[in-house]
Short mmCIF file of C-alpha atoms and ligand atoms in Angstrom, two decimals:
data_model
loop_
_atom_site.label_atom_id
_atom_site.label_comp_id
_atom_site.label_asym_id
_atom_site.label_seq_id
_atom_site.Cartn_x
_atom_site.Cartn_y
_atom_site.Cartn_z
CA UNK A 1 26.92 10.52 6.75
CA UNK A 2 23.22 11.65 6.20
CA UNK A 3 21.89 14.96 5.27
CA UNK A 4 18.17 15.47 6.46
CA UNK A 5 16.22 18.38 4.36
CA UNK A 6 13.13 19.55 6.10
CA UNK A 7 12.99 19.18 10.00
CA UNK A 8 9.60 18.72 10.83
CA UNK A 9 7.55 15.80 12.66
CA UNK A 10 9.54 13.22 10.05
CA UNK A 11 12.70 14.95 9.26
CA UNK A 12 13.62 15.70 12.91
CA UNK A 13 12.67 12.17 13.91
CA UNK A 14 14.50 10.81 11.36
CA UNK A 15 17.65 12.75 11.70
CA UNK A 16 17.59 12.03 15.36
CA UNK A 17 16.87 8.36 14.76
CA UNK A 18 20.03 7.67 12.43
CA UNK A 19 22.20 9.70 14.95
CA UNK A 20 21.03 7.84 17.69
CA UNK A 21 22.22 4.79 15.84
CA UNK A 22 25.72 6.74 15.45
CA UNK A 23 25.38 7.94 11.86
CA UNK A 24 27.03 11.79 11.53
CA UNK A 25 23.82 13.50 10.43
CA UNK A 26 23.17 17.04 9.36
CA UNK A 27 19.86 18.57 9.49
CA UNK A 28 18.44 21.30 7.76
CA UNK A 29 15.20 23.46 7.33
CA UNK A 30 14.26 26.49 5.49
CA UNK A 31 12.31 27.67 8.32
CA UNK A 32 14.81 29.94 10.50
CA UNK A 33 12.43 30.04 13.40
CA UNK A 34 12.55 26.07 13.58
CA UNK A 35 16.25 26.24 13.36
CA UNK A 36 16.72 28.87 16.04
CA UNK A 37 14.51 26.71 18.59
CA UNK A 38 16.25 23.49 17.80
CA UNK A 39 19.60 25.00 18.25
CA UNK A 40 18.48 26.08 21.51
CA UNK A 41 17.53 22.47 22.39
CA UNK A 42 13.59 23.30 22.07
CA UNK A 43 11.51 21.27 19.73
CA UNK A 44 9.26 23.12 17.86
CA UNK A 45 6.09 20.73 18.27
CA UNK A 46 5.33 18.17 20.90
CA UNK A 47 6.58 15.14 20.44
CA UNK A 48 7.58 12.97 23.41
CA UNK A 49 11.54 11.71 23.70
CA UNK A 50 12.92 14.09 20.82
CA UNK A 51 14.36 16.79 23.34
CA UNK A 52 16.32 14.24 25.25
CA UNK A 53 17.71 12.57 21.97
CA UNK A 54 18.40 15.98 20.73
CA UNK A 55 20.29 16.67 23.97
CA UNK A 56 22.17 13.34 23.71
CA UNK A 57 23.26 13.46 20.21
CA UNK A 58 23.33 17.17 19.62
CA UNK A 59 26.80 18.52 18.46
CA UNK A 60 28.13 14.57 18.67
CA UNK A 61 26.22 12.86 15.77
CA UNK A 62 23.59 15.54 15.05
CA UNK A 63 24.46 18.79 13.58
CA UNK A 64 22.31 21.67 13.15
CA UNK A 65 24.96 24.41 11.90
CA UNK A 66 27.01 22.48 8.97
CA UNK A 67 27.03 24.66 5.71
CA UNK A 68 24.53 23.30 3.54
CA UNK A 69 27.23 22.62 0.72
CA UNK A 70 29.81 20.99 3.03
CA UNK A 71 27.22 18.68 4.27
CA UNK A 72 25.93 17.50 1.31
CA UNK A 73 29.51 17.10 -0.24
CA UNK A 74 30.04 14.96 2.78
CA UNK A 75 26.83 12.88 2.82
CA UNK A 76 26.16 9.77 1.03
CA UNK A 77 22.61 9.61 1.88
CA UNK A 78 20.42 12.86 1.31
CA UNK A 79 17.00 12.43 2.88
CA UNK A 80 14.17 14.70 1.48
CA UNK A 81 11.62 15.37 4.21
CA UNK A 82 9.62 18.22 3.18
CA UNK A 83 6.13 18.90 3.19
CA UNK A 84 3.45 17.78 0.30
CA UNK A 85 0.39 19.67 1.05
CA UNK A 86 -2.61 19.50 -1.41
CA UNK A 87 -2.85 21.88 -4.16
CA UNK A 88 -6.04 23.94 -5.11
CA UNK A 89 -7.10 20.65 -7.25
CA UNK A 90 -6.37 18.53 -4.16
CA UNK A 91 -3.21 16.56 -5.97
CA UNK A 92 0.05 16.62 -3.85
CA UNK A 93 2.06 19.93 -4.37
CA UNK A 94 5.50 18.92 -5.33
CA UNK A 95 6.76 22.20 -5.24
CA UNK A 96 8.93 22.01 -1.88
CA UNK A 97 10.34 18.56 -3.21
CA UNK A 98 11.47 20.08 -6.62
CA UNK A 99 13.09 23.33 -4.67
CA UNK A 100 15.15 21.07 -2.43
CA UNK A 101 16.24 18.77 -5.44
CA UNK A 102 17.58 21.97 -7.03
CA UNK A 103 19.36 23.02 -3.92
CA UNK A 104 20.65 19.41 -3.82
CA UNK A 105 21.92 19.37 -7.19
CA UNK A 106 23.54 22.81 -7.40
CA UNK A 107 25.81 21.99 -4.74
CA UNK A 108 29.06 20.61 -6.77
CA UNK A 109 29.58 16.89 -5.88
CA UNK A 110 31.74 14.12 -7.50
CA UNK A 111 30.85 10.86 -5.80
CA UNK A 112 27.74 9.13 -6.16
CA UNK A 113 24.90 10.03 -3.57
CA UNK A 114 21.62 8.63 -2.94
CA UNK A 115 18.63 10.75 -2.87
CA UNK A 116 15.99 9.61 -0.68
CA UNK A 117 12.08 10.92 -0.97
CA UNK A 118 10.86 10.23 2.48
CA UNK A 119 7.94 12.78 1.93
CA UNK A 120 4.78 11.02 0.96
CA UNK A 121 4.12 11.24 -2.98
CA UNK A 122 1.43 9.78 -4.88
CA UNK A 123 2.47 6.32 -6.59
CA UNK A 124 4.13 7.18 -9.74
CA UNK A 125 5.61 10.60 -8.73
CA UNK A 126 9.22 9.29 -8.33
CA UNK A 127 9.30 7.21 -11.51
CA UNK A 128 7.14 9.71 -13.72
CA UNK A 129 8.22 13.00 -12.18
CA UNK A 130 11.06 13.20 -9.90
CA UNK A 131 13.31 10.40 -11.83
CA UNK A 132 13.27 12.15 -15.25
CA UNK A 133 14.20 15.55 -13.53
CA UNK A 134 16.85 14.66 -11.33
CA UNK A 135 18.35 12.43 -14.23
CA UNK A 136 18.29 15.45 -16.48
CA UNK A 137 19.44 17.73 -13.93
CA UNK A 138 22.25 15.49 -12.76
CA UNK A 139 23.47 15.03 -16.29
CA UNK A 140 23.51 18.65 -16.94
CA UNK A 141 25.52 19.41 -13.75
CA UNK A 142 27.72 16.31 -14.26
CA UNK A 143 26.57 14.75 -10.72
CA UNK A 144 25.92 11.14 -9.93
CA UNK A 145 22.83 10.28 -8.11
CA UNK A 146 20.80 7.11 -7.02
CA UNK A 147 17.15 7.26 -5.93
CA UNK A 148 15.11 5.70 -3.40
CA UNK A 149 11.68 6.11 -2.12
CA UNK A 150 11.37 5.40 1.61
CA UNK A 151 8.10 6.21 2.95
CA UNK A 152 7.46 6.94 6.75
CA UNK A 153 4.88 5.51 8.41
CA UNK A 154 5.43 6.94 12.02
CA UNK A 155 2.28 8.57 13.95
CA UNK A 156 2.44 11.71 15.43
CA UNK A 157 2.81 11.58 19.25
CA UNK A 158 4.55 8.39 18.90
CA UNK A 159 7.13 9.72 16.36
CA UNK A 160 10.26 8.25 18.22
CA UNK A 161 9.01 4.82 18.92
CA UNK A 162 7.60 4.12 15.47
CA UNK A 163 11.01 5.46 13.83
CA UNK A 164 13.72 3.68 16.10
CA UNK A 165 11.39 0.24 16.27
CA UNK A 166 9.81 0.23 12.91
CA UNK A 167 7.20 -2.58 11.97
CA UNK A 168 8.85 -2.83 8.49
CA UNK A 169 10.89 -0.59 6.64
CA UNK A 170 9.92 0.19 2.79
CA UNK A 171 12.35 0.72 0.27
CA UNK A 172 11.68 1.61 -3.23
CA UNK A 173 15.03 1.30 -5.25
CA UNK A 174 15.45 0.04 -8.61
CA UNK A 175 19.28 -0.53 -9.09
CA UNK A 176 21.43 -2.75 -7.09
CA UNK A 177 24.13 -0.37 -5.63
CA UNK A 178 21.14 1.61 -4.28
CA UNK A 179 19.56 -1.22 -2.87
CA UNK A 180 22.61 -2.35 -1.37
CA UNK A 181 23.46 1.10 0.33
CA UNK A 182 19.92 1.31 1.50
CA UNK A 183 19.97 -1.99 3.12
CA UNK A 184 23.31 -1.15 4.72
CA UNK A 185 21.82 2.03 6.16
CA UNK A 186 18.76 0.35 7.68
CA UNK A 187 20.56 -2.71 9.13
CA UNK A 188 21.19 -1.56 12.61
CA UNK A 189 17.17 -1.05 12.92
CA UNK A 190 16.82 -5.09 12.53
CA UNK A 191 13.49 -4.72 11.14
CA UNK A 192 12.01 -6.28 8.26
CA UNK A 193 13.29 -4.80 5.22
CA UNK A 194 11.14 -4.92 1.80
CA UNK A 195 12.97 -3.83 -1.47
CA UNK A 196 10.33 -2.87 -3.97
CA UNK A 197 9.74 -0.85 -7.09
CA UNK A 198 9.46 2.89 -6.58
CA UNK A 199 5.64 2.56 -7.58
CA UNK A 200 5.36 -0.02 -5.09
CA UNK A 201 6.96 2.01 -2.12
CA UNK A 202 4.56 4.90 -2.77
CA UNK A 203 1.68 2.81 -3.03
CA UNK A 204 2.02 0.96 0.20
CA UNK A 205 2.05 4.13 2.26
CA UNK A 206 -1.29 5.35 0.20
CA UNK A 207 -2.62 1.74 1.14
CA UNK A 208 -2.06 2.56 4.63
CA UNK A 209 -3.34 6.14 4.75
CA UNK A 210 -6.26 5.56 2.77
CA UNK A 211 -7.44 2.29 4.27
CA UNK A 212 -7.41 4.28 7.71
CA UNK A 213 -9.34 7.22 6.32
CA UNK A 214 -12.00 4.84 4.29
CA UNK A 215 -12.30 2.83 7.98
CA UNK A 216 -12.78 6.25 9.71
CA UNK A 217 -15.31 7.47 7.02
CA UNK A 218 -17.13 4.10 7.18
CA UNK A 219 -17.70 4.38 11.00
CA UNK A 220 -18.89 8.01 10.62
CA UNK A 221 -21.35 6.94 8.00
CA UNK A 222 -22.66 4.41 10.24
CA UNK A 223 -22.97 6.38 13.05
CA UNK A 224 -25.40 8.87 10.84
CA UNK A 225 -27.55 5.80 9.64
CA UNK A 226 -27.59 4.76 13.10
CA UNK A 227 -28.71 8.35 14.46
CA UNK A 228 -31.44 8.11 11.95
CA UNK A 229 -32.79 4.56 12.83
CA UNK A 230 -32.94 5.61 16.39
CA UNK A 231 -32.47 4.09 19.66
CA UNK A 232 -28.91 2.57 18.83
CA UNK A 233 -26.18 3.13 21.42
CA UNK A 234 -23.46 4.02 18.85
CA UNK A 235 -20.41 3.94 21.12
CA UNK A 236 -21.71 0.56 22.83
CA UNK A 237 -22.15 -0.82 19.16
CA UNK A 238 -18.58 0.15 18.16
CA UNK A 239 -17.05 -1.19 21.16
CA UNK A 240 -18.62 -4.22 20.97
CA UNK A 241 -17.55 -4.65 17.13
CA UNK A 242 -14.09 -4.49 18.35
CA UNK A 243 -14.68 -7.38 20.51
CA UNK A 244 -14.84 -9.75 17.11
CA UNK A 245 -11.87 -12.07 17.53
CA UNK A 246 -10.69 -11.32 13.94
CA UNK A 247 -9.51 -8.20 15.16
CA UNK A 248 -6.95 -10.00 17.54
CA UNK A 249 -4.13 -12.72 16.94
CA UNK A 250 -1.04 -12.28 14.46
CA UNK A 251 -1.91 -12.13 11.85
CA UNK A 252 -5.34 -10.92 12.68
CA UNK A 253 -8.06 -12.68 10.85
CA UNK A 254 -8.97 -9.19 9.69
CA UNK A 255 -6.25 -9.18 7.36
CA UNK A 256 -7.81 -11.59 5.10
CA UNK A 257 -10.38 -8.97 4.51
CA UNK A 258 -7.97 -6.59 3.54
CA UNK A 259 -6.60 -8.25 0.44
CA UNK A 260 -7.85 -7.85 -3.15
CA UNK A 261 -9.72 -10.74 -4.83
CA UNK A 262 -12.99 -10.96 -6.94
CA UNK A 263 -15.20 -9.78 -4.92
CA UNK A 264 -17.32 -10.68 -1.86
CA UNK A 265 -20.07 -13.50 -2.12
CA UNK A 266 -21.55 -16.27 -0.33
CA UNK A 267 -24.92 -15.86 1.74
CA UNK A 268 -24.17 -13.02 3.87
CA UNK A 269 -22.12 -9.90 2.92
CA UNK A 270 -23.98 -9.38 -0.33
CA UNK A 271 -27.41 -9.37 0.92
CA UNK A 272 -26.48 -7.72 3.98
CA UNK A 273 -24.93 -4.57 2.84
CA UNK A 274 -27.60 -4.26 0.26
CA UNK A 275 -30.36 -4.45 3.11
CA UNK A 276 -28.26 -1.84 5.11
CA UNK A 277 -28.07 0.60 2.24
CA UNK A 278 -31.86 0.28 1.62
CA UNK A 279 -33.04 0.74 5.25
CA UNK A 280 -30.56 3.71 5.49
CA UNK A 281 -32.20 4.89 2.37
CA UNK A 282 -35.56 4.53 3.75
CA UNK A 283 -34.66 6.46 7.00
CA UNK A 284 -33.27 9.31 4.85
CA UNK A 285 -29.64 8.66 4.83
CA UNK A 286 -27.92 8.42 1.63
CA UNK A 287 -24.95 5.95 2.56
CA UNK A 288 -22.36 6.78 -0.07
CA UNK A 289 -19.87 4.66 1.37
CA UNK A 290 -22.01 1.37 1.21
CA UNK A 291 -23.40 2.48 -2.08
CA UNK A 292 -19.86 2.69 -3.48
CA UNK A 293 -18.91 -0.68 -1.78
CA UNK A 294 -21.62 -2.42 -3.89
CA UNK A 295 -20.61 -0.73 -6.82
CA UNK A 296 -16.99 -1.79 -6.36
CA UNK A 297 -18.18 -5.32 -5.65
CA UNK A 298 -20.04 -5.43 -8.96
CA UNK A 299 -17.16 -3.76 -10.84
CA UNK A 300 -14.22 -5.86 -10.04
CA UNK A 301 -16.03 -8.67 -11.91
CA UNK A 302 -15.93 -6.45 -15.33
CA UNK A 303 -12.27 -5.80 -14.41
CA UNK A 304 -11.37 -9.33 -14.24
CA UNK A 305 -13.30 -10.37 -17.29
CA UNK A 306 -11.87 -7.39 -19.13
CA UNK A 307 -8.08 -8.17 -18.36
CA UNK A 308 -8.86 -11.94 -19.48
CA UNK A 309 -10.32 -10.64 -22.48
CA UNK A 310 -7.16 -8.71 -23.63
CA UNK A 311 -4.97 -11.79 -23.72
CA UNK A 312 -7.44 -14.49 -24.38
CA UNK A 313 -9.26 -15.26 -27.70
CA UNK A 314 -12.69 -16.01 -27.90
CA UNK A 315 -12.24 -19.56 -29.61
CA UNK A 316 -9.74 -20.70 -26.85
CA UNK A 317 -10.73 -22.51 -24.02
CA UNK A 318 -10.42 -20.84 -20.07
CA UNK A 319 -10.14 -22.99 -16.90
CA UNK A 320 -11.58 -21.71 -13.96
CA UNK A 321 -10.21 -22.58 -10.52
CA UNK A 322 -12.58 -22.38 -7.85
CA UNK A 323 -16.35 -22.28 -7.61
CA UNK A 324 -17.11 -21.75 -3.92
CA UNK A 325 -17.27 -18.49 -2.54
CA UNK A 326 -14.45 -18.99 -0.07
CA UNK A 327 -11.78 -21.55 0.48
CA UNK A 328 -12.77 -24.63 3.18
CA UNK A 329 -16.56 -24.25 2.17
CA UNK A 330 -18.70 -25.39 -0.73
CA UNK A 331 -21.12 -22.73 -0.41
CA UNK A 332 -21.67 -21.52 -3.97
CA UNK A 333 -24.56 -19.00 -3.17
CA UNK A 334 -23.75 -15.67 -4.85
CA UNK A 335 -20.29 -16.77 -5.37
CA UNK A 336 -18.13 -14.14 -7.33
CA UNK A 337 -17.34 -17.07 -9.79
CA UNK A 338 -20.76 -17.71 -11.04
CA UNK A 339 -20.54 -13.75 -11.95
CA UNK A 340 -17.59 -13.87 -13.60
CA UNK A 341 -18.37 -17.16 -15.71
CA UNK A 342 -21.64 -15.54 -16.90
CA UNK A 343 -20.06 -12.31 -17.86
CA UNK A 344 -17.14 -14.57 -19.71
CA UNK A 345 -20.17 -16.54 -21.66
CA UNK A 346 -21.84 -12.71 -22.59
CA UNK A 347 -18.44 -11.58 -23.74
CA UNK A 348 -18.39 -14.81 -26.20
CA UNK A 349 -16.12 -17.53 -24.54
CA UNK A 350 -18.08 -20.59 -25.06
CA UNK A 351 -15.36 -23.17 -23.98
CA UNK A 352 -15.05 -23.17 -20.36
CA UNK A 353 -14.11 -25.67 -17.65
CA UNK A 354 -14.08 -25.70 -14.13
CA UNK A 355 -12.71 -27.37 -11.03
CA UNK A 356 -13.37 -27.04 -7.43
CA UNK A 357 -11.78 -29.14 -4.79
CA UNK A 358 -15.25 -29.47 -2.91
CA UNK A 359 -17.84 -27.77 -4.68
CA UNK A 360 -18.19 -28.69 -8.44
CA UNK A 361 -21.56 -30.71 -7.58
CA UNK A 362 -22.89 -27.94 -5.44
CA UNK A 363 -22.32 -25.47 -8.38
CA UNK A 364 -23.99 -27.71 -11.00
CA UNK A 365 -26.96 -27.84 -8.84
CA UNK A 366 -27.52 -24.35 -8.00
CA UNK A 367 -26.69 -22.91 -11.45
CA UNK A 368 -28.09 -25.86 -13.99
CA UNK A 369 -28.62 -23.13 -16.46
CA UNK A 370 -24.82 -22.45 -16.49
CA UNK A 371 -23.42 -24.65 -19.49
CA UNK A 372 -19.72 -25.15 -18.70
CA UNK A 373 -17.69 -28.48 -18.26
CA UNK A 374 -16.46 -29.67 -15.09
CA UNK A 375 -13.13 -31.17 -14.22
CA UNK A 376 -12.84 -33.95 -11.70
CA UNK A 377 -9.27 -32.91 -10.65
CA UNK A 378 -6.96 -29.98 -10.95
CA UNK A 379 -4.54 -31.96 -13.11
CA UNK A 380 -7.43 -33.00 -15.56
CA UNK A 381 -8.59 -29.47 -15.83
CA UNK A 382 -4.61 -28.49 -16.81
CA UNK A 383 -4.30 -31.12 -19.37
CA UNK A 384 -7.54 -29.45 -21.27
CA UNK A 385 -6.68 -25.68 -21.19
CA UNK A 386 -3.82 -23.39 -21.44
CA UNK A 387 -5.57 -20.36 -19.59
CA UNK A 388 -6.58 -20.58 -15.98
CA UNK A 389 -8.32 -17.79 -14.03
CA UNK A 390 -7.91 -18.64 -10.10
CA UNK A 391 -11.13 -17.27 -8.47
CA UNK A 392 -10.95 -19.14 -5.11
CA UNK A 393 -7.99 -19.03 -3.03
CA UNK A 394 -7.91 -23.17 -2.27
CA UNK A 395 -4.91 -24.33 -0.81
CA UNK A 396 -4.64 -27.19 -3.15
CA UNK A 397 -3.73 -24.32 -6.03
CA UNK A 398 -1.19 -22.94 -3.67
CA UNK A 399 0.37 -26.53 -3.00
CA UNK A 400 0.36 -27.31 -6.92
CA UNK A 401 1.52 -23.64 -7.79
CA UNK A 402 4.39 -24.86 -10.08
CA UNK A 403 1.78 -27.22 -11.77
CA UNK A 404 -0.66 -24.49 -12.52
CA UNK A 405 2.06 -21.86 -13.46
CA UNK A 406 2.74 -23.92 -16.36
CA UNK A 407 -0.30 -22.49 -17.79
CA UNK A 408 -1.26 -18.61 -18.82
CA UNK A 409 -2.42 -17.82 -15.18
CA UNK A 410 -4.82 -15.00 -14.18
CA UNK A 411 -4.11 -15.00 -10.54
CA UNK A 412 -7.22 -12.76 -9.20
CA UNK A 413 -6.82 -14.05 -5.63
CA UNK A 414 -3.19 -12.97 -5.53
CA UNK A 415 -2.21 -16.24 -4.13
CA UNK A 416 1.06 -16.89 -6.04
CA UNK A 417 3.73 -14.96 -4.96
N1 NAD B 501 3.45 14.08 10.04
C1 NAD B 501 3.45 12.52 9.63
O1 NAD B 501 2.55 12.12 10.88
C2 NAD B 501 3.77 12.26 8.42
C3 NAD B 501 3.90 10.51 8.76
C4 NAD B 501 4.74 10.10 7.60
C5 NAD B 501 4.56 10.76 6.43
N2 NAD B 501 4.43 12.27 6.51
C6 NAD B 501 5.04 12.93 5.15
O2 NAD B 501 6.21 13.34 5.46
C7 NAD B 501 6.33 14.65 4.71
C8 NAD B 501 6.96 15.86 6.10
O3 NAD B 501 5.83 15.44 6.79
P1 NAD B 501 5.76 16.52 8.11
O4 NAD B 501 4.90 16.36 9.19
O5 NAD B 501 7.51 16.45 8.95
O6 NAD B 501 5.85 18.00 7.62
P2 NAD B 501 6.39 19.39 8.08
O7 NAD B 501 5.52 20.54 7.62
O8 NAD B 501 6.25 19.28 9.72
O9 NAD B 501 7.85 19.83 7.98
C9 NAD B 501 8.33 19.95 6.80
C10 NAD B 501 9.51 20.87 7.03
O10 NAD B 501 10.33 21.04 5.66
C11 NAD B 501 10.76 22.41 5.65
N3 NAD B 501 11.16 22.51 4.36
C12 NAD B 501 10.47 22.65 2.89
N4 NAD B 501 11.18 23.01 2.21
C13 NAD B 501 12.71 23.08 2.61
C14 NAD B 501 13.63 23.11 1.89
N5 NAD B 501 13.80 23.27 0.81
N6 NAD B 501 14.85 22.90 2.89
C15 NAD B 501 14.40 22.81 3.88
N7 NAD B 501 13.52 22.68 4.61
C16 NAD B 501 12.41 22.50 4.04
C17 NAD B 501 9.64 23.07 6.14
O11 NAD B 501 10.11 24.53 6.53
C18 NAD B 501 8.93 22.26 7.47
O12 NAD B 501 9.76 22.62 8.73
C19 NAD B 501 5.12 15.15 4.00
O13 NAD B 501 5.10 14.70 2.84
C20 NAD B 501 3.93 14.14 4.72
O14 NAD B 501 2.88 13.54 4.16
C21 NAD B 501 4.18 12.76 7.62
#
């Protein structure tokens, strides 16, 4: 049995979704008006399908009038779906979450329950704020509690479809009994399920929302630049942009651009981003997203070098895997590797050896001033150093992952899983 605390878009949909799958589900909301409407079969907000599912499951598998204490006692799973608005500083206000936790833990119960945070909370909230609070309070009150994070990705307007047929279910759970129980709970949804750490689960939700918000702000910044340059049809431009075949397919080629690495390089992206930023400035637009974009592209190289320098002594050798700006290419113009090597040398690393399946000679010719050694093969490089930094995601490195991973690897292409 399941209790749902908070019956807004997320909680009501979740409750009805589990009820539809046959679980006995109890719904609660502190907003009495909301409860009254639901009791009359009225959905308090516009959301297709929920009314029909409420009619179908109400008083059969979905219950609104069970005493709170009894419902919690009977439930194995308790979902928190309360709001997490911004506080005055712009941080997530967790007041509703903690109030709801208190209400739940004040109920006397003996069996182990799983408290699931479905509300959106910033990464580290569960591990640093909620878990210590719950563990302490549970101990004081003599309750047994497992914790899980289960972020929700539904879209308003499509709540029902998104919940009942999820693209993926993300579960942050760090103990085996909770992982097992959560897998059982979601098994009827037949969706890809990802069991991850608390922080990872919370992070994925923010990855999703901040990517979307960044794309929107990017598009708006572009419309302001276009307006100042003049004689640009903004709507047509964006619609034609969407015709790029990188948007389609499964997986869409665009996913390669939404993946971390060492920064963009090559002949086009660095110079074109910089040129548009400059022309916007000439026309009177301070293009903040383009500016931040260029700054981050520079900063990521410092991030890489700082991370390496924390683990590798200056007198040790470093192997560089990959010289071209992307795999399947021997183009080394403005390759991130060249900047990383220069920064490593400025930092005091003198013994650097590099290997690229295609671009060793190109790199040597393009950057003759760069004093490094070149290895004729991956095996040769691995024989000469114990530290390896992966800077280009060549297939060969993945194919020989086991061999590479005998070394101290810094995988800045996030290719070894
Ligand atoms: N709306 C979305 O599209 C969406 C999508 C994914 C995730 N989320 C996240 O899910 C959470 C809920 O969002 P929502 O849109 O459903 O919010 P909402 O404001 O529509 O619903 C929250 C409900 O919780 C109730 N509530 C608060 N404290 C309570 C308590 N102690 N006991 C019982 N009920 C209580 C409120 O009265 C309210 O009805 C938020 O963290 C939100 O960021 C929302």
